[in-house]
Coordinates of C-alpha atoms in Angstrom, one line a residue:
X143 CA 94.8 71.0 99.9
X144 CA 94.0 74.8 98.8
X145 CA 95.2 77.6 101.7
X146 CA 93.0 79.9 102.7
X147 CA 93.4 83.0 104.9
X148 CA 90.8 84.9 106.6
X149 CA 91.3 88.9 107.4
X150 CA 88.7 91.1 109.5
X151 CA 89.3 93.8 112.2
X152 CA 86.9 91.4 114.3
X153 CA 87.8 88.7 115.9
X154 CA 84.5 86.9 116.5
X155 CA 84.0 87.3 113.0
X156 CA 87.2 85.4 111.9
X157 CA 86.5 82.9 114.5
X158 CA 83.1 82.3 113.6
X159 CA 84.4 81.2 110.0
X160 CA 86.8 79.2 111.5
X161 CA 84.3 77.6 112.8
X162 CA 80.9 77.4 110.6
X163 CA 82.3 75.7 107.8
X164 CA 84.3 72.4 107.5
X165 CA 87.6 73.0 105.9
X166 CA 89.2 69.7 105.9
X167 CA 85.5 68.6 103.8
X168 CA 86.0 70.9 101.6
X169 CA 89.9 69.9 100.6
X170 CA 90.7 73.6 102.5
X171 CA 93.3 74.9 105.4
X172 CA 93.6 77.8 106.8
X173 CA 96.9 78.8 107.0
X174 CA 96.3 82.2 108.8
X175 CA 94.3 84.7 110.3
X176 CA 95.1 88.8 110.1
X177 CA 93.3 91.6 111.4
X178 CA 94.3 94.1 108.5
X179 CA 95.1 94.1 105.0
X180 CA 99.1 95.0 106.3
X181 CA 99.2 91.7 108.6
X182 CA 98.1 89.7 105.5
X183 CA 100.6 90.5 103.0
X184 CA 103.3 90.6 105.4
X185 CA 102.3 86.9 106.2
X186 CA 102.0 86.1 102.8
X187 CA 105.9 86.9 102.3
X188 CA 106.3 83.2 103.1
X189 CA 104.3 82.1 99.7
X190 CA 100.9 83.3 98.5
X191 CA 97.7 81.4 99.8
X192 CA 95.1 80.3 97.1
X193 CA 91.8 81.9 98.5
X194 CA 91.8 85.3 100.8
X195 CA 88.4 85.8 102.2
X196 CA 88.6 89.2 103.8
X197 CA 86.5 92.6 104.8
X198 CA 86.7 95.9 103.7
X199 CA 86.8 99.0 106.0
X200 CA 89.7 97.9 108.4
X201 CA 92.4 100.1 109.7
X202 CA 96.3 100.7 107.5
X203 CA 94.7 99.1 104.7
X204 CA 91.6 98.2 103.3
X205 CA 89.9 95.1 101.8
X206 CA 90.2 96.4 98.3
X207 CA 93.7 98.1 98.8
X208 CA 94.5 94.3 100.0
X209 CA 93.5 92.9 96.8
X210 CA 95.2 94.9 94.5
X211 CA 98.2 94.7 96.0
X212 CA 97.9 90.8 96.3
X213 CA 96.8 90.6 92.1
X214 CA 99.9 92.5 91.8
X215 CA 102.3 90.0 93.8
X216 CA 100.3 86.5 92.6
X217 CA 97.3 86.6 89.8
X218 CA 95.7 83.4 91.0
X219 CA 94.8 84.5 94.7
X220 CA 91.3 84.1 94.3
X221 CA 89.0 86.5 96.9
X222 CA 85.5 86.5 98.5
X223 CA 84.4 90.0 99.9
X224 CA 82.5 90.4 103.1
X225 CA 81.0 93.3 104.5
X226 CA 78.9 95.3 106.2
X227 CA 78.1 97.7 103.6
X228 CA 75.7 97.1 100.9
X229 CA 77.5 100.8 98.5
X230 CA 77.1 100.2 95.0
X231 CA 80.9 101.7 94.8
X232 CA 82.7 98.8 96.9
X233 CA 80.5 96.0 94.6
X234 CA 81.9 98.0 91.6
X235 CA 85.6 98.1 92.6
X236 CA 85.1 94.4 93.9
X237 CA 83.7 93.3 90.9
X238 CA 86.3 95.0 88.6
X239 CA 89.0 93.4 90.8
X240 CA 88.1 90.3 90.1
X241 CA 86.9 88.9 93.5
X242 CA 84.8 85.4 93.5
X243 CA 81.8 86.8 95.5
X244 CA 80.7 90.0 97.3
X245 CA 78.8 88.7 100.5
X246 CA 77.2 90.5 102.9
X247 CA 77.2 90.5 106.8
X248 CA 75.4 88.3 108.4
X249 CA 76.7 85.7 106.0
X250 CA 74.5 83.7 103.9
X251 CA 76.7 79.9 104.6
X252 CA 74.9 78.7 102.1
X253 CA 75.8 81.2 99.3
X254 CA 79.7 81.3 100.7
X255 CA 79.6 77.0 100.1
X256 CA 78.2 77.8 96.7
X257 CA 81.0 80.2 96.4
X258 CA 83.7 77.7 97.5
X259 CA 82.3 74.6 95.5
X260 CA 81.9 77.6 92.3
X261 CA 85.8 77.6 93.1
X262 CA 87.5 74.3 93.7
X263 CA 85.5 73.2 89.8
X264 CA 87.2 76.2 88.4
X265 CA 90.9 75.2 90.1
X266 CA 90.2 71.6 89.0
X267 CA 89.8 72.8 84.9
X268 CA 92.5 75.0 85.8
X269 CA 94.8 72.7 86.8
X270 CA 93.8 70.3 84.0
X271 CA 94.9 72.2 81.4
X272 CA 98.0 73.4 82.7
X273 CA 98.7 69.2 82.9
X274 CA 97.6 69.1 79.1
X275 CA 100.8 71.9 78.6
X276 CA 103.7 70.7 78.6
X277 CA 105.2 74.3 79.4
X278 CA 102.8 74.5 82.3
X279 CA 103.7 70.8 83.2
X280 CA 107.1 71.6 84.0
X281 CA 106.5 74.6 85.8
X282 CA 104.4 73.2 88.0
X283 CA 107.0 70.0 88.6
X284 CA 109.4 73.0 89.4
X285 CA 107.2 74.0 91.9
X286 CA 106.6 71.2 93.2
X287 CA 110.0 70.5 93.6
X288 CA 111.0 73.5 94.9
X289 CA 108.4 72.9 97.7
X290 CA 109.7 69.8 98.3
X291 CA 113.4 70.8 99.0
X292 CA 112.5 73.3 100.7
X293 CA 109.5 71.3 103.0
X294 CA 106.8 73.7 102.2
X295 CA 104.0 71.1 100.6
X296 CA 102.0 68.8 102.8
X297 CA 103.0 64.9 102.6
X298 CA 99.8 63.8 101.1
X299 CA 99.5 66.9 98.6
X300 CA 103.0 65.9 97.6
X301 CA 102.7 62.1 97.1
X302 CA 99.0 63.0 94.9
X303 CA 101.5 65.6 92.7
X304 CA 104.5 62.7 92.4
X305 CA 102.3 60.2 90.7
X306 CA 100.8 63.4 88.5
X307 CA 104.2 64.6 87.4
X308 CA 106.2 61.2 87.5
X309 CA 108.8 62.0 90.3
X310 CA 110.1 59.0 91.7
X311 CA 109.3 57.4 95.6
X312 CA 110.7 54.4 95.5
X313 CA 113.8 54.4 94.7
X314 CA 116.7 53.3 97.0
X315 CA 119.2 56.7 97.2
X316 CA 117.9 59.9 96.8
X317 CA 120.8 62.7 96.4
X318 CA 120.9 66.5 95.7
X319 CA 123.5 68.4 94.2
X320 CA 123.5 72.0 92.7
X321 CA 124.7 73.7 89.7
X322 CA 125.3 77.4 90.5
X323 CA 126.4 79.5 87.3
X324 CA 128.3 82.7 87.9
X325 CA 128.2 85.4 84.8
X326 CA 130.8 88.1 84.6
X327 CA 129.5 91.8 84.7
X328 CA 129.6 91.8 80.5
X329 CA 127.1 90.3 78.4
X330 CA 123.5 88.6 79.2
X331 CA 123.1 86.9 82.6
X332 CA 123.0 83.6 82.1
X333 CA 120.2 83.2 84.4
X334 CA 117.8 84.9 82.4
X335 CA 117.6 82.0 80.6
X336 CA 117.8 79.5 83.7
X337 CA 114.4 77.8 82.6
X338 CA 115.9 76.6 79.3
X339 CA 119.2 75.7 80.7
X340 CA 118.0 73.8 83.4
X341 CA 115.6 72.2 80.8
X342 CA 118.8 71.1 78.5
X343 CA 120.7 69.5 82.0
X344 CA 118.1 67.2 82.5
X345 CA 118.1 65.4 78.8
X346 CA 122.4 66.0 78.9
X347 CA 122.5 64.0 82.5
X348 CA 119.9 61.2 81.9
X349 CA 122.2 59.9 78.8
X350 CA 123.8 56.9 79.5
X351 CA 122.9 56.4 83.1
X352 CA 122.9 53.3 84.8
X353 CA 119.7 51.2 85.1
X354 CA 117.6 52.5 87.3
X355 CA 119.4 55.7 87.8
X356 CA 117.7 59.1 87.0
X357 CA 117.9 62.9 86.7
X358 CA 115.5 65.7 87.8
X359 CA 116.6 69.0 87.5
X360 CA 114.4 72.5 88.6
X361 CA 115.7 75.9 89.0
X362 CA 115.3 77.6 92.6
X363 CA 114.7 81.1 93.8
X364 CA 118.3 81.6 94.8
X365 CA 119.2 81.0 90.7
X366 CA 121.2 77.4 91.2
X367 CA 120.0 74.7 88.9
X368 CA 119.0 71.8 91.7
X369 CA 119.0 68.3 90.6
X370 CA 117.6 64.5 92.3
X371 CA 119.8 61.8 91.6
X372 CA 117.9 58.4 91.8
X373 CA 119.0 55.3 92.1
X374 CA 117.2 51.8 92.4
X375 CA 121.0 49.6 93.8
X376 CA 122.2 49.5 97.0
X377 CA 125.9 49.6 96.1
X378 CA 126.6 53.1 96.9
X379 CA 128.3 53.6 93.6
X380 CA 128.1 57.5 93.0
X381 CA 130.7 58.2 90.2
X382 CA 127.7 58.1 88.0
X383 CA 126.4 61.0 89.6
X384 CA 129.6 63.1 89.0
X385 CA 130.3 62.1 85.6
X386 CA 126.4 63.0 84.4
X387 CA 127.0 66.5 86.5
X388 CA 130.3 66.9 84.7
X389 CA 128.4 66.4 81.2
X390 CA 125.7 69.2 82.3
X391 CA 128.7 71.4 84.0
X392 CA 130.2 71.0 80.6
X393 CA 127.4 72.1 78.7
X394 CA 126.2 75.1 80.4
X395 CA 129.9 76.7 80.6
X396 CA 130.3 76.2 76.6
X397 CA 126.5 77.8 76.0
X398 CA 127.0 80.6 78.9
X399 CA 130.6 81.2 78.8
X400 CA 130.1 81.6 82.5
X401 CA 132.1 80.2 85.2
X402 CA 130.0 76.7 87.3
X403 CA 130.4 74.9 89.9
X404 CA 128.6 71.7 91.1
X405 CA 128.1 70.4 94.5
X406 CA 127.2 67.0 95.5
X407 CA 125.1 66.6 98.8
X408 CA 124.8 63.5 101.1
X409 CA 122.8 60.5 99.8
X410 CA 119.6 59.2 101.5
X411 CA 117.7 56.0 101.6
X412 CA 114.2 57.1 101.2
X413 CA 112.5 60.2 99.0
X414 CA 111.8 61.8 102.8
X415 CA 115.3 62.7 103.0
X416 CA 115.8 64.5 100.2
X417 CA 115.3 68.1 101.3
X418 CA 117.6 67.5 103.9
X419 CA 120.1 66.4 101.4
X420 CA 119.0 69.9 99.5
X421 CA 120.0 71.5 103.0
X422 CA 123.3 70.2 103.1
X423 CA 123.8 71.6 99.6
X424 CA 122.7 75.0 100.4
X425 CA 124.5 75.5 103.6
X426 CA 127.4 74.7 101.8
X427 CA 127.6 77.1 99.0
X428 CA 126.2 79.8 101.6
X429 CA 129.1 79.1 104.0
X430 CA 131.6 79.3 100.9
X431 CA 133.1 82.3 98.5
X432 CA 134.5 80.5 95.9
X433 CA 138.1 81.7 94.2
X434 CA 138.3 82.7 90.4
X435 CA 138.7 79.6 89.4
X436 CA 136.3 78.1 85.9
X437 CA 134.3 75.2 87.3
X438 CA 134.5 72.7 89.6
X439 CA 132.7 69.8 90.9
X440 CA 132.9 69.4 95.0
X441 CA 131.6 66.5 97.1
X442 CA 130.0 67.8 100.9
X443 CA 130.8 64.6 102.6
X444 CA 128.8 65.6 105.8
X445 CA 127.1 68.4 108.0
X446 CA 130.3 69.2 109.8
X447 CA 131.9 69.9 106.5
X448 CA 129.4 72.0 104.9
X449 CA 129.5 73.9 108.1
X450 CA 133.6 73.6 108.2
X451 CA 135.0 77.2 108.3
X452 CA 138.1 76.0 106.9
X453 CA 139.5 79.3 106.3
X454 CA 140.8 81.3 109.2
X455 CA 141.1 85.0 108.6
X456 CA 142.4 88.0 110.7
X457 CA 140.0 91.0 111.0
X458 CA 141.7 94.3 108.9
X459 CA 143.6 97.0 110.7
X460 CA 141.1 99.2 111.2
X461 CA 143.3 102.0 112.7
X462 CA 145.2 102.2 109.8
X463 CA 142.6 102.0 106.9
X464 CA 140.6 105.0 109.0
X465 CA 143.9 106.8 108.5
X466 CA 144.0 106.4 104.9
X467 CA 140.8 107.2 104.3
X468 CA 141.2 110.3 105.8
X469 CA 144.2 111.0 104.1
X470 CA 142.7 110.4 100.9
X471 CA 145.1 108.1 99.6
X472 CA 143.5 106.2 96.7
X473 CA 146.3 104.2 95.7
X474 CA 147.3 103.3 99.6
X475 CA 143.8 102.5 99.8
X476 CA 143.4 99.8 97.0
X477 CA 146.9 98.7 98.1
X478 CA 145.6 97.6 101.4
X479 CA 142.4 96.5 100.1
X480 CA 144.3 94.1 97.7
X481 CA 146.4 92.8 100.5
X482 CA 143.8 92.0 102.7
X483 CA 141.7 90.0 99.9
X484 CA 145.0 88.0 98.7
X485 CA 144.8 84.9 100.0
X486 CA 147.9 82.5 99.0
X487 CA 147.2 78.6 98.0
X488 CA 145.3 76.6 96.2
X489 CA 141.9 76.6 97.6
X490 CA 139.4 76.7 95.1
X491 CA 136.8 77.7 97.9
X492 CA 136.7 79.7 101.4
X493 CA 134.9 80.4 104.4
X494 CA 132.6 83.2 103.1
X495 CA 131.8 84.7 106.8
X496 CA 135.2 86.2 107.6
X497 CA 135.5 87.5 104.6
X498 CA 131.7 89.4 104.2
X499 CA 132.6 90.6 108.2
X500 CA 135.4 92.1 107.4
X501 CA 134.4 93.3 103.5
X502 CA 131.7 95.2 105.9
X503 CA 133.2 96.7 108.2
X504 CA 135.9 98.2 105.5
X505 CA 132.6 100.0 103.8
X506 CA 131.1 100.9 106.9
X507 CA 134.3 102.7 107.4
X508 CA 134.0 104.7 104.2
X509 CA 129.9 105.1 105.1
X510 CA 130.9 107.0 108.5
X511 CA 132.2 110.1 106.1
X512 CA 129.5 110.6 104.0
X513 CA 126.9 113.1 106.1
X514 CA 123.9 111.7 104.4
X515 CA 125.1 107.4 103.8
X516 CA 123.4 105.0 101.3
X517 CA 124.1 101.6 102.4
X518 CA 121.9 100.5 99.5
X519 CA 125.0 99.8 97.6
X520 CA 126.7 97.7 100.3
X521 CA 124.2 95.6 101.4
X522 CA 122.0 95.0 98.1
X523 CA 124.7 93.8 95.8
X524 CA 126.2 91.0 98.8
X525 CA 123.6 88.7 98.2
X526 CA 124.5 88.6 94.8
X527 CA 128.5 88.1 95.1
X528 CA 130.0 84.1 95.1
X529 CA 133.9 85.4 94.7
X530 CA 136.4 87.0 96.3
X531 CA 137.2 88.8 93.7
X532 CA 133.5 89.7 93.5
X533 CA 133.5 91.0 97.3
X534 CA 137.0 92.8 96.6
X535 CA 135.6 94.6 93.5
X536 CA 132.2 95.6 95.6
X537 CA 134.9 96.9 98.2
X538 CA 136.7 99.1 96.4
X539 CA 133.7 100.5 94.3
X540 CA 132.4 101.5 97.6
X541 CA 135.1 103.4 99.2
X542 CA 136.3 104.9 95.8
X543 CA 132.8 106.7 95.7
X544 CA 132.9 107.8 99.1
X545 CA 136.6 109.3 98.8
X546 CA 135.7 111.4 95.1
X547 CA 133.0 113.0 97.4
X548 CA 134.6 113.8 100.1
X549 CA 137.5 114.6 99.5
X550 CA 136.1 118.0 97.3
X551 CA 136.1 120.9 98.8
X552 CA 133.7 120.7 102.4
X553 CA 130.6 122.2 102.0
X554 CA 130.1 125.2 104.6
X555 CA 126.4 125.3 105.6
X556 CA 124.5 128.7 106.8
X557 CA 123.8 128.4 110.2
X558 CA 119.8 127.7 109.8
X559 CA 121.0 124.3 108.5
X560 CA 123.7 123.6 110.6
X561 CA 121.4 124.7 113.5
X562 CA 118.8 121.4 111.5
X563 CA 121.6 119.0 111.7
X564 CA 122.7 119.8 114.9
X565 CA 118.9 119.3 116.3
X566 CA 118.9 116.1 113.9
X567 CA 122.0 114.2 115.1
X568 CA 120.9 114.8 118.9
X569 CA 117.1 114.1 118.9
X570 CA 117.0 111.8 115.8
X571 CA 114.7 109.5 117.4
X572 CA 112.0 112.3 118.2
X573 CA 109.3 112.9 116.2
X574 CA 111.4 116.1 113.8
X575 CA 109.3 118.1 111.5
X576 CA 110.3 121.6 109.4
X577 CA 107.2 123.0 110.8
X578 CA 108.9 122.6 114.3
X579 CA 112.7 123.7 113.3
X580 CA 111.0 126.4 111.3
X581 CA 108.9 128.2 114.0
X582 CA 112.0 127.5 116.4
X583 CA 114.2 129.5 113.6
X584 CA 112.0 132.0 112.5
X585 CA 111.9 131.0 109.3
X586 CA 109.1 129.7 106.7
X587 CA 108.6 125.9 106.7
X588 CA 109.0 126.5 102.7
X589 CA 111.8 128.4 102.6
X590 CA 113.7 126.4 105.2
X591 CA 112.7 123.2 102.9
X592 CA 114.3 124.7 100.2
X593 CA 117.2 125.7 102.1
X594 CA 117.7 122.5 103.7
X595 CA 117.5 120.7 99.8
X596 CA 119.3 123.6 98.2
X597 CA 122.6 123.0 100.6
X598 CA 122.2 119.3 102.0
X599 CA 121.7 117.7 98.0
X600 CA 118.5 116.4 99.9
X601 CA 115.2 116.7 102.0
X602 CA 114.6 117.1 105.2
X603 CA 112.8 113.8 105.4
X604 CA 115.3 111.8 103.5
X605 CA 118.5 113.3 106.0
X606 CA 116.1 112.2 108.8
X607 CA 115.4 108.8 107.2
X608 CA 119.0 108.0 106.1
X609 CA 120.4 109.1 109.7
X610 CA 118.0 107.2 111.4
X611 CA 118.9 104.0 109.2
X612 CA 122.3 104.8 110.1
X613 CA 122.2 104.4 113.5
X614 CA 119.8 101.4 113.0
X615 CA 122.3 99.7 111.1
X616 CA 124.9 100.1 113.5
X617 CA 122.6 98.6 116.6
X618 CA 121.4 95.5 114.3
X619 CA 125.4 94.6 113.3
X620 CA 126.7 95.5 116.8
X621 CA 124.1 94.7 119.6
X622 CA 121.8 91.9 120.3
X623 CA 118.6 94.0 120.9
X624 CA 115.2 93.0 119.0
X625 CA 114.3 95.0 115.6
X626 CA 111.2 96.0 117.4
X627 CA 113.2 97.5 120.1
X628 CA 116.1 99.5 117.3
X629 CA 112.6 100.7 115.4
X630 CA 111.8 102.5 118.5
X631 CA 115.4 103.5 120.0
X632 CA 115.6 105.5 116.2
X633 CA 112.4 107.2 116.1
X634 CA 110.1 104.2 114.3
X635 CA 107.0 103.6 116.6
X636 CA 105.6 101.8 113.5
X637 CA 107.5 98.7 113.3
X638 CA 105.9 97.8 110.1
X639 CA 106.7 101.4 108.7
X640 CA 110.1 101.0 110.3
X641 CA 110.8 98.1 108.4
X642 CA 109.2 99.4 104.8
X643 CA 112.1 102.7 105.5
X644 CA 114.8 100.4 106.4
X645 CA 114.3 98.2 102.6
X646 CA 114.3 101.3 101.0
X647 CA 117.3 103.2 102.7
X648 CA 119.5 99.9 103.3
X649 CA 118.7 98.1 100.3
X650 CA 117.9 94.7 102.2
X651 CA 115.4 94.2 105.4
X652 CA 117.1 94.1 108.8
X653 CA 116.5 90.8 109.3
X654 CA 117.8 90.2 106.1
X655 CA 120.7 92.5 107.0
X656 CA 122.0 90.4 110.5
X657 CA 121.7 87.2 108.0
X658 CA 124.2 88.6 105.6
X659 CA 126.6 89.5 108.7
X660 CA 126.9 86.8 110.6
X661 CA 128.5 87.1 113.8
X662 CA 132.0 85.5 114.1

């Protein structure tokens, strides 16, 4: 069933479509209903929808500015104009954007079914001759799959794509394990070529299976290699499925050179189970940091082990590591750094949340030196890390570029600009121009802009912007009050422009950001 969203500043307008047509007749949903072009992307954030039928003059962005910005995210969004206005410039644009149809209000329903039927024929040759491809085959399996672990397809749309692309339903155990492959900082990442390798798993794994055993593997967006294990007995006999994920583990560390390791989730009796056999997978390798260790193969028996936090770990002295960050001593520094990150045993993998909590608040500590903080680097990059080590290195990176800045000689501002920070750190969530400080000073707007930049190393707007995230950040780790609510406390009335400043400063969204430090 195609998606469909509708977008108009008026609501009887969106309802009336709702309405007029039948969706279900025409193999259509709609998945959603915005009132500006900003609404519909940020909906779309969840996956793109197949047809946007949307106007043009509405308020913070336009029909048009709407479709280029979707073209740009997802190609195949197809679009049908309506409006009110009949100027040959907005036919122009829409036609050289590529929309389906440029309809006029009132709408002709006959021309806009015309349009739709015009539509599904073209998806229907489209899809035909991506099945004719193999290439295209496979990447639609993958997507298939993918929406399938992660339960984003509708039942029927999935069991119509599982006879097309030859995934199994009736098989007797259904199992999901993962393949995660961790590259060092030299050389290629391995997961540039994630499509290829996963291709090569699936014909290494399906050799010398079992009868009635079988393989599937598909990259996900997270960059783990996910594979179905199918089975048609009833014995419960898995040591098939960990020596065919040896073989592939095996085979991707000699052609990447890169450290893997392969998880094995719960089994299930029926194909409905297998994205929550996915979900025990995932939870598992997100609740874990593995050691430096080369590969490994790891069984999650049940949910309370995948959620186990095995690993209890004491916060770090924080009194002390403020003192020797204000001392400046590197080596001190890295010595306690080191001892906090050495964990003794033989654990090949450990509670990750601990360890991010307290790898946090160690760079925090370095942040609250710097006048003007980036927490790009901290947050960005922790997505990416699997390893201790990994965390430890992001650690000390961190606080070794705060210390080689401040520790130089302290800057001594004039007192126009001191005058600018000391209005910024006590009215930060105001609304702060140079027009305002400048006319309060005496001074030119200009001139005090180029002050500001000549002795700060920035803008105006920027200090503003990074201080503001700063104290953001601050009530999103340490309170429980709504982003809406932090967006306002720091001077963002705009909750959407709130959150477009916080991705750029921070690096990550603030939703995003409470995910990565969770609460112990």
């Amino acid at each position: 069933m195609r998606s469909v969203m509708l977008v108009d500043d008026e609501p009887l307008i969106v309802k009336g479509m709702q309405a007029i047509i039948d969706w279900d007749q025409n193999n259509m949903e709609i998945v959603g209903t915005a009132c500006n072009g900003l609404e519909a992307l940020s909906m779309m954030d969840g996956g793109p929808v197949d047809l946007i039928i949307t106007d043009i003059m509405m308020p913070q962005m336009t029909g048009l500015e709407l479709i280029r910005e979707t073209k740009a995210r997802n190609p195949y969004t197809k679009f049908i104009i309506l409006s009110g206005y009949e100027e040959f410039q907005y036919v122009r644009e829409g036609i050289s954007l590529g929309v389906e149809n440029y309809l006029l209000k009132p709408v002709n329903m006959e021309e806009l079914e015309a349009t739709i039927k015009h539509m599904q024929r073209d998806w229907e040759h489209e899809e035909m001759r991506q099945i004719q491809m193999d290439q295209s085959w496979r990447i639609l399996r993958n997507n298939i799959l993918q929406r399938w672990a992660n339960e984003t397809i509708d039942a029927k749309e999935f069991r119509e794509r599982a006879q097309l692309l030859e995934i199994p339903m009736n098989k007797s155990t259904y199992c999901a394990a993962s393949l995660r492959i961790v590259g060092d900082d030299q050389g290629d990442d391995p997961q540039m070529y994630l499509p290829g390798i996963t291709e090569q798993c699936e014909q290494i794994g399906n050799k010398d299976l079992p009868d009635g055993c079988g393989i599937i593997c598909f990259p996900d967006q997270e960059g783990d290699i996910m594979l179905l294990f199918v089975s048609a007995g009833t014995e419960g006999n898995d040591e098939w499925q960990i020596q065919a994920l040896t073989r592939m583990k095996q085979a991707v560390t000699e052609d990447t050179d890169a450290r893997v390791w392969g998880i094995i989730g719960q089994s299930e009796s029926t194909y409905l189970g297998f994205p929550k056999s996915c979900k025990s997978v995932k939870l598992w390798l997100k609740n874990h940091l593995f050691m430096d260790c080369n590969t490994f193969i790891m069984q999650v028996e049940n949910e309370e082990e995948a959620t186990n936090q095995h690993q209890k770990k004491p916060g770090p002295a924080m009194e002390q590591f403020h003192k020797l960050l204000r001392d400046g001593e590197v080596t001190e520094v890295d010595r306690f750094i080191d001892e906090f990150f050495n964990v003794e045993g033989k654990e090949l993998c450990l509670a990750r949340t601990p360890f991010f909590n307290s790898a946090i608040q160690l760079m925090l500590a370095a942040k609250e030196l710097e006048k003007t903080p980036d927490y790009g680097d901290i947050f960005g990059p922790l997505s990416r890390i699997h390893t201790l080590n990994k965390l430890k290195q992001l650690v000390r990176k961190v606080v070794h570029r705060t210390l080689d800045t401040y520790h130089t000689a302290e800057k001594t501002y004039s007192p126009h600009i001191m005058a600018v920070l000391e209005v910024v750190k006590n009215h930060y969530q105001d609304e702060l121009s140079l027009k305002t400080l400048s006319q309060r000073l005496e001074l030119h707007p200009n001139y005090l802009g180029q002050l500001f930049q000549q002795e700060v190393g920035t803008t105006f707007s920027d200090y503003v912007n990074q201080y503001r995230i700063e104290r953001a950040t601050h009530l999103l780790l340490y309170s429980d009050k709504k982003t809406a609510e932090i967006a306002g406390e720091v001077g963002y009335w705009d909750s959407t422009y709130f959150y477009r400043q916080f991705k750029k400063y921070a690096g990550v969204s603030p939703t995003e950001l409470r995910s990565i430090y969770m609460k112990k």
